[in-house]
Short mmCIF file of C-alpha atoms in Angstrom, two decimals:
data_model
loop_
_atom_site.label_atom_id
_atom_site.label_comp_id
_atom_site.label_asym_id
_atom_site.label_seq_id
_atom_site.Cartn_x
_atom_site.Cartn_y
_atom_site.Cartn_z
CA ILE A 296 -1.68 -4.85 -28.48
CA LEU A 297 -4.04 -7.32 -26.82
CA ASN A 298 -7.77 -6.95 -27.40
CA VAL A 299 -9.68 -7.01 -24.13
CA GLU A 300 -13.37 -6.34 -24.68
CA GLN A 301 -16.06 -5.64 -22.13
CA SER A 302 -19.79 -5.70 -22.61
CA PRO A 303 -22.06 -3.96 -22.22
CA GLN A 304 -20.44 -0.52 -22.23
CA SER A 305 -23.04 0.73 -19.77
CA LEU A 306 -25.89 -0.67 -17.78
CA HIS A 307 -28.72 0.81 -15.73
CA VAL A 308 -30.43 -1.39 -13.16
CA GLN A 309 -32.85 -0.89 -10.30
CA GLU A 310 -31.85 -1.34 -6.69
CA GLY A 311 -32.22 -5.00 -5.78
CA ASP A 312 -31.66 -6.31 -9.31
CA SER A 313 -28.92 -8.81 -9.95
CA THR A 314 -26.71 -8.17 -12.92
CA ASN A 315 -23.70 -9.47 -14.76
CA PHE A 316 -21.24 -8.33 -17.38
CA THR A 317 -18.62 -9.91 -19.57
CA CYS A 318 -14.92 -9.60 -20.28
CA SER A 319 -13.56 -11.31 -23.41
CA PHE A 320 -9.87 -11.80 -24.10
CA PRO A 321 -7.48 -13.82 -26.29
CA SER A 322 -7.24 -17.31 -24.81
CA SER A 323 -3.68 -17.97 -25.97
CA ASN A 324 -0.80 -17.12 -23.61
CA PHE A 325 -3.16 -16.49 -20.68
CA TYR A 326 -1.52 -15.59 -17.37
CA ALA A 327 -4.04 -13.74 -15.20
CA LEU A 328 -7.37 -11.90 -15.37
CA HIS A 329 -8.11 -8.97 -13.08
CA TRP A 330 -11.31 -7.17 -12.13
CA TYR A 331 -11.25 -3.64 -10.74
CA ARG A 332 -13.98 -1.36 -9.46
CA TRP A 333 -13.64 2.36 -10.24
CA GLU A 334 -15.89 4.89 -8.61
CA THR A 335 -16.19 8.37 -10.04
CA ALA A 336 -13.47 10.76 -8.79
CA LYS A 337 -11.60 7.92 -7.10
CA SER A 338 -8.89 5.46 -8.11
CA PRO A 339 -9.46 1.91 -9.36
CA GLU A 340 -9.59 -0.72 -6.62
CA ALA A 341 -8.83 -4.39 -7.12
CA LEU A 342 -11.71 -6.84 -6.75
CA PHE A 343 -10.27 -10.14 -7.95
CA VAL A 344 -7.28 -11.67 -9.66
CA MET A 345 -7.87 -15.08 -11.23
CA THR A 346 -5.27 -17.34 -12.77
CA LEU A 347 -6.80 -20.80 -13.23
CA ASN A 348 -9.45 -21.99 -15.64
CA GLY A 349 -12.66 -22.49 -13.71
CA ASP A 350 -11.65 -20.09 -10.94
CA GLU A 351 -14.52 -18.55 -9.04
CA LYS A 352 -14.00 -15.68 -6.63
CA LYS A 353 -16.47 -13.99 -4.31
CA LYS A 354 -16.44 -10.84 -2.21
CA GLY A 355 -19.74 -10.06 -0.52
CA ARG A 356 -22.40 -9.71 -3.21
CA ILE A 357 -19.88 -9.64 -6.04
CA SER A 358 -18.49 -12.76 -7.68
CA ALA A 359 -16.52 -13.62 -10.79
CA THR A 360 -15.86 -16.67 -12.93
CA LEU A 361 -13.13 -17.45 -15.42
CA ASN A 362 -12.98 -19.57 -18.58
CA THR A 363 -9.48 -19.41 -20.02
CA LYS A 364 -10.12 -21.98 -22.76
CA GLU A 365 -12.78 -19.86 -24.44
CA GLY A 366 -11.40 -16.52 -23.25
CA TYR A 367 -14.07 -14.94 -21.08
CA SER A 368 -14.84 -13.92 -17.52
CA TYR A 369 -18.15 -12.91 -15.96
CA LEU A 370 -18.66 -10.52 -13.08
CA TYR A 371 -21.90 -10.92 -11.13
CA ILE A 372 -23.49 -8.52 -8.67
CA LYS A 373 -26.34 -9.89 -6.60
CA GLY A 374 -28.97 -7.51 -5.27
CA SER A 375 -27.42 -4.32 -6.65
CA GLN A 376 -27.24 -1.30 -4.37
CA PRO A 377 -26.75 2.37 -5.33
CA GLU A 378 -23.24 2.21 -3.84
CA ASP A 379 -22.37 -0.43 -6.45
CA SER A 380 -22.57 2.29 -9.10
CA ALA A 381 -19.12 2.43 -10.66
CA THR A 382 -17.13 1.46 -13.72
CA TYR A 383 -15.98 -2.16 -13.62
CA LEU A 384 -12.74 -2.82 -15.43
CA CYS A 385 -11.21 -6.10 -16.42
CA ALA A 386 -7.55 -6.45 -17.31
CA LEU A 387 -5.48 -9.23 -18.81
CA THR A 388 -1.93 -10.28 -18.13
CA ASP A 389 -0.58 -12.56 -20.80
CA SER A 390 2.59 -14.60 -20.85
CA GLY A 391 3.45 -13.90 -24.50
CA GLY A 392 5.73 -10.97 -23.75
CA SER A 393 6.08 -9.46 -20.33
CA ASN A 394 3.91 -10.98 -17.62
CA TYR A 395 4.42 -7.89 -15.49
CA LYS A 396 1.90 -5.67 -17.23
CA LEU A 397 -1.87 -5.44 -17.62
CA THR A 398 -3.99 -4.57 -20.63
CA PHE A 399 -7.30 -3.06 -19.58
CA GLY A 400 -10.67 -3.21 -21.25
CA LYS A 401 -12.68 -0.01 -21.57
CA GLY A 402 -14.97 -0.92 -18.72
CA THR A 403 -18.66 -1.37 -18.02
CA LEU A 404 -20.36 1.62 -16.37
CA LEU A 405 -22.99 0.41 -13.92
CA THR A 406 -25.63 2.77 -12.59
CA VAL A 407 -27.93 1.48 -9.87
CA ASN A 408 -31.08 3.54 -9.45
CA PRO A 409 -32.67 3.67 -5.99
CA ASP B 119 -4.89 1.92 1.79
CA ALA B 120 -1.59 1.34 -0.02
CA GLY B 121 0.84 4.18 0.55
CA ILE B 122 0.99 5.78 -2.87
CA THR B 123 1.14 9.49 -3.51
CA GLN B 124 1.33 11.40 -6.75
CA SER B 125 2.56 14.93 -7.24
CA PRO B 126 1.43 17.33 -8.40
CA ARG B 127 -2.26 16.45 -8.23
CA HIS B 128 -3.18 19.09 -10.76
CA LYS B 129 -1.05 20.91 -13.32
CA VAL B 130 -1.65 23.28 -16.19
CA THR B 131 1.24 23.76 -18.57
CA GLU B 132 1.90 25.16 -22.02
CA THR B 133 2.61 23.26 -25.20
CA GLY B 134 6.30 22.57 -25.65
CA THR B 135 7.31 22.68 -22.00
CA PRO B 136 8.76 19.67 -20.19
CA VAL B 137 6.72 18.25 -17.32
CA THR B 138 7.63 15.69 -14.68
CA LEU B 139 5.12 13.77 -12.62
CA ARG B 140 6.18 11.92 -9.50
CA CYS B 141 4.87 8.72 -7.99
CA HIS B 142 6.03 7.85 -4.48
CA GLN B 143 5.28 4.62 -2.61
CA THR B 144 5.96 3.51 0.93
CA GLU B 145 5.11 -0.18 0.35
CA ASN B 146 8.51 -1.30 -1.00
CA HIS B 147 6.75 -2.93 -3.98
CA ARG B 148 8.98 -3.94 -6.85
CA TYR B 149 6.67 -3.09 -9.77
CA MET B 150 5.47 0.39 -10.66
CA TYR B 151 3.33 1.56 -13.56
CA TRP B 152 2.17 4.75 -15.24
CA TYR B 153 -1.23 4.83 -16.97
CA ARG B 154 -3.23 7.52 -18.66
CA GLN B 155 -7.01 7.67 -18.59
CA ASP B 156 -8.88 9.13 -21.54
CA PRO B 157 -12.59 9.05 -22.43
CA GLY B 158 -13.31 6.14 -24.74
CA HIS B 159 -9.95 4.50 -24.07
CA GLY B 160 -10.05 3.46 -20.44
CA LEU B 161 -6.65 2.98 -18.83
CA ARG B 162 -3.64 2.66 -21.11
CA LEU B 163 -0.15 1.72 -19.99
CA ILE B 164 2.56 4.27 -20.72
CA HIS B 165 5.65 2.76 -19.06
CA TYR B 166 6.36 0.37 -16.24
CA SER B 167 9.25 -0.59 -14.00
CA TYR B 168 10.19 -4.03 -12.74
CA GLY B 169 12.97 -2.85 -10.46
CA VAL B 170 15.33 0.03 -9.79
CA LYS B 171 16.65 1.28 -13.13
CA ASP B 172 14.64 -1.43 -14.96
CA THR B 173 11.89 0.03 -17.11
CA ASP B 174 10.00 -0.87 -20.26
CA LYS B 175 7.49 0.68 -22.64
CA GLY B 176 3.76 0.23 -22.59
CA GLU B 177 1.30 0.71 -25.41
CA VAL B 178 1.35 4.54 -25.50
CA SER B 179 4.96 5.44 -24.67
CA ASP B 180 5.71 7.93 -27.46
CA GLY B 181 6.52 11.36 -26.03
CA TYR B 182 7.11 10.02 -22.51
CA SER B 183 10.17 8.89 -20.61
CA VAL B 184 10.53 7.43 -17.13
CA SER B 185 13.16 6.97 -14.49
CA ARG B 186 13.43 4.94 -11.33
CA SER B 187 16.57 5.58 -9.33
CA LYS B 188 15.18 4.17 -6.08
CA THR B 189 12.48 1.71 -5.13
CA GLU B 190 10.02 4.27 -3.82
CA ASP B 191 10.00 6.78 -6.68
CA PHE B 192 8.92 6.47 -10.32
CA LEU B 193 9.07 9.62 -12.41
CA LEU B 194 7.17 10.24 -15.64
CA THR B 195 8.50 12.99 -17.92
CA LEU B 196 6.72 14.55 -20.85
CA GLU B 197 9.67 15.76 -22.83
CA SER B 198 7.77 18.46 -24.74
CA ALA B 199 4.13 18.54 -23.72
CA THR B 200 1.44 18.51 -26.41
CA SER B 201 -2.31 19.05 -26.16
CA SER B 202 -2.85 15.34 -26.89
CA GLN B 203 -1.16 14.60 -23.56
CA THR B 204 -3.91 16.35 -21.63
CA SER B 205 -5.18 13.51 -19.48
CA VAL B 206 -5.44 12.06 -16.02
CA TYR B 207 -2.34 10.10 -15.11
CA PHE B 208 -2.43 7.23 -12.62
CA CYS B 209 0.48 5.52 -10.98
CA ALA B 210 0.09 1.95 -9.74
CA ILE B 211 2.23 -0.48 -7.78
CA SER B 212 2.31 -4.25 -7.46
CA GLU B 213 4.30 -6.46 -5.17
CA TYR B 214 4.79 -9.41 -7.50
CA GLY B 215 3.87 -8.25 -11.00
CA GLY B 216 1.12 -9.08 -13.48
CA GLY B 217 -0.47 -11.98 -11.62
CA TYR B 218 -1.20 -9.91 -8.55
CA GLU B 219 -3.28 -6.92 -7.60
CA GLN B 220 -2.26 -3.42 -8.55
CA TYR B 221 -2.81 -0.53 -6.16
CA PHE B 222 -3.46 2.84 -7.69
CA GLY B 223 -2.48 6.32 -6.64
CA PRO B 224 -4.94 9.23 -6.53
CA GLY B 225 -4.13 10.49 -10.04
CA THR B 226 -2.70 13.68 -11.54
CA ARG B 227 -4.85 15.82 -13.79
CA LEU B 228 -2.64 17.42 -16.44
CA THR B 229 -3.87 20.08 -18.85
CA VAL B 230 -1.67 21.18 -21.72
CA THR B 231 -2.79 24.48 -23.26
#
């Protein structure tokens, strides 16, 4: 079982703050790294899928970077808004066995206070 | 939104009974997945399918079986439900597999008493 770790487990910020969190993963047999946003009482929604070392993706105020050599990815949120409150999940696909499946981290719960 | 439905959405059942959950998609995606969500564990893969009649185990497959007889349907069966299988179950689909986005269904809340 792959070890995908996210930190911090939870985070409280004020509206307007910028924030970031980390996903760490085994760097061997890397195939793809996913970020999902999961609001309470809803289903996870894909934010980004990154496959190349040095990849940077951006969607509005949210961006992500990837370092496959050292095994980490950062998710950044600029100017947090209350509607950004959610759990942010990262997930790894590796090429060591089946490259069809994802292993998820436990998530970072972000709360943005107005 | 991707066309994924799950049925039932809520179910209460007794220990020892068999239960089948259904995932139905209208996107014609090749890959389908079943996850369970538990506090402190996040999402864990139960089984997945990479084509009709092609399935494989995930990390928490004990006590579960799956079947996929057509592209649009992926069934998850709890052969003899236990209280440890009380959870929220999510189905997901992907067009091209692990390097591409997954789209999740609305979830099924299962309680085993």
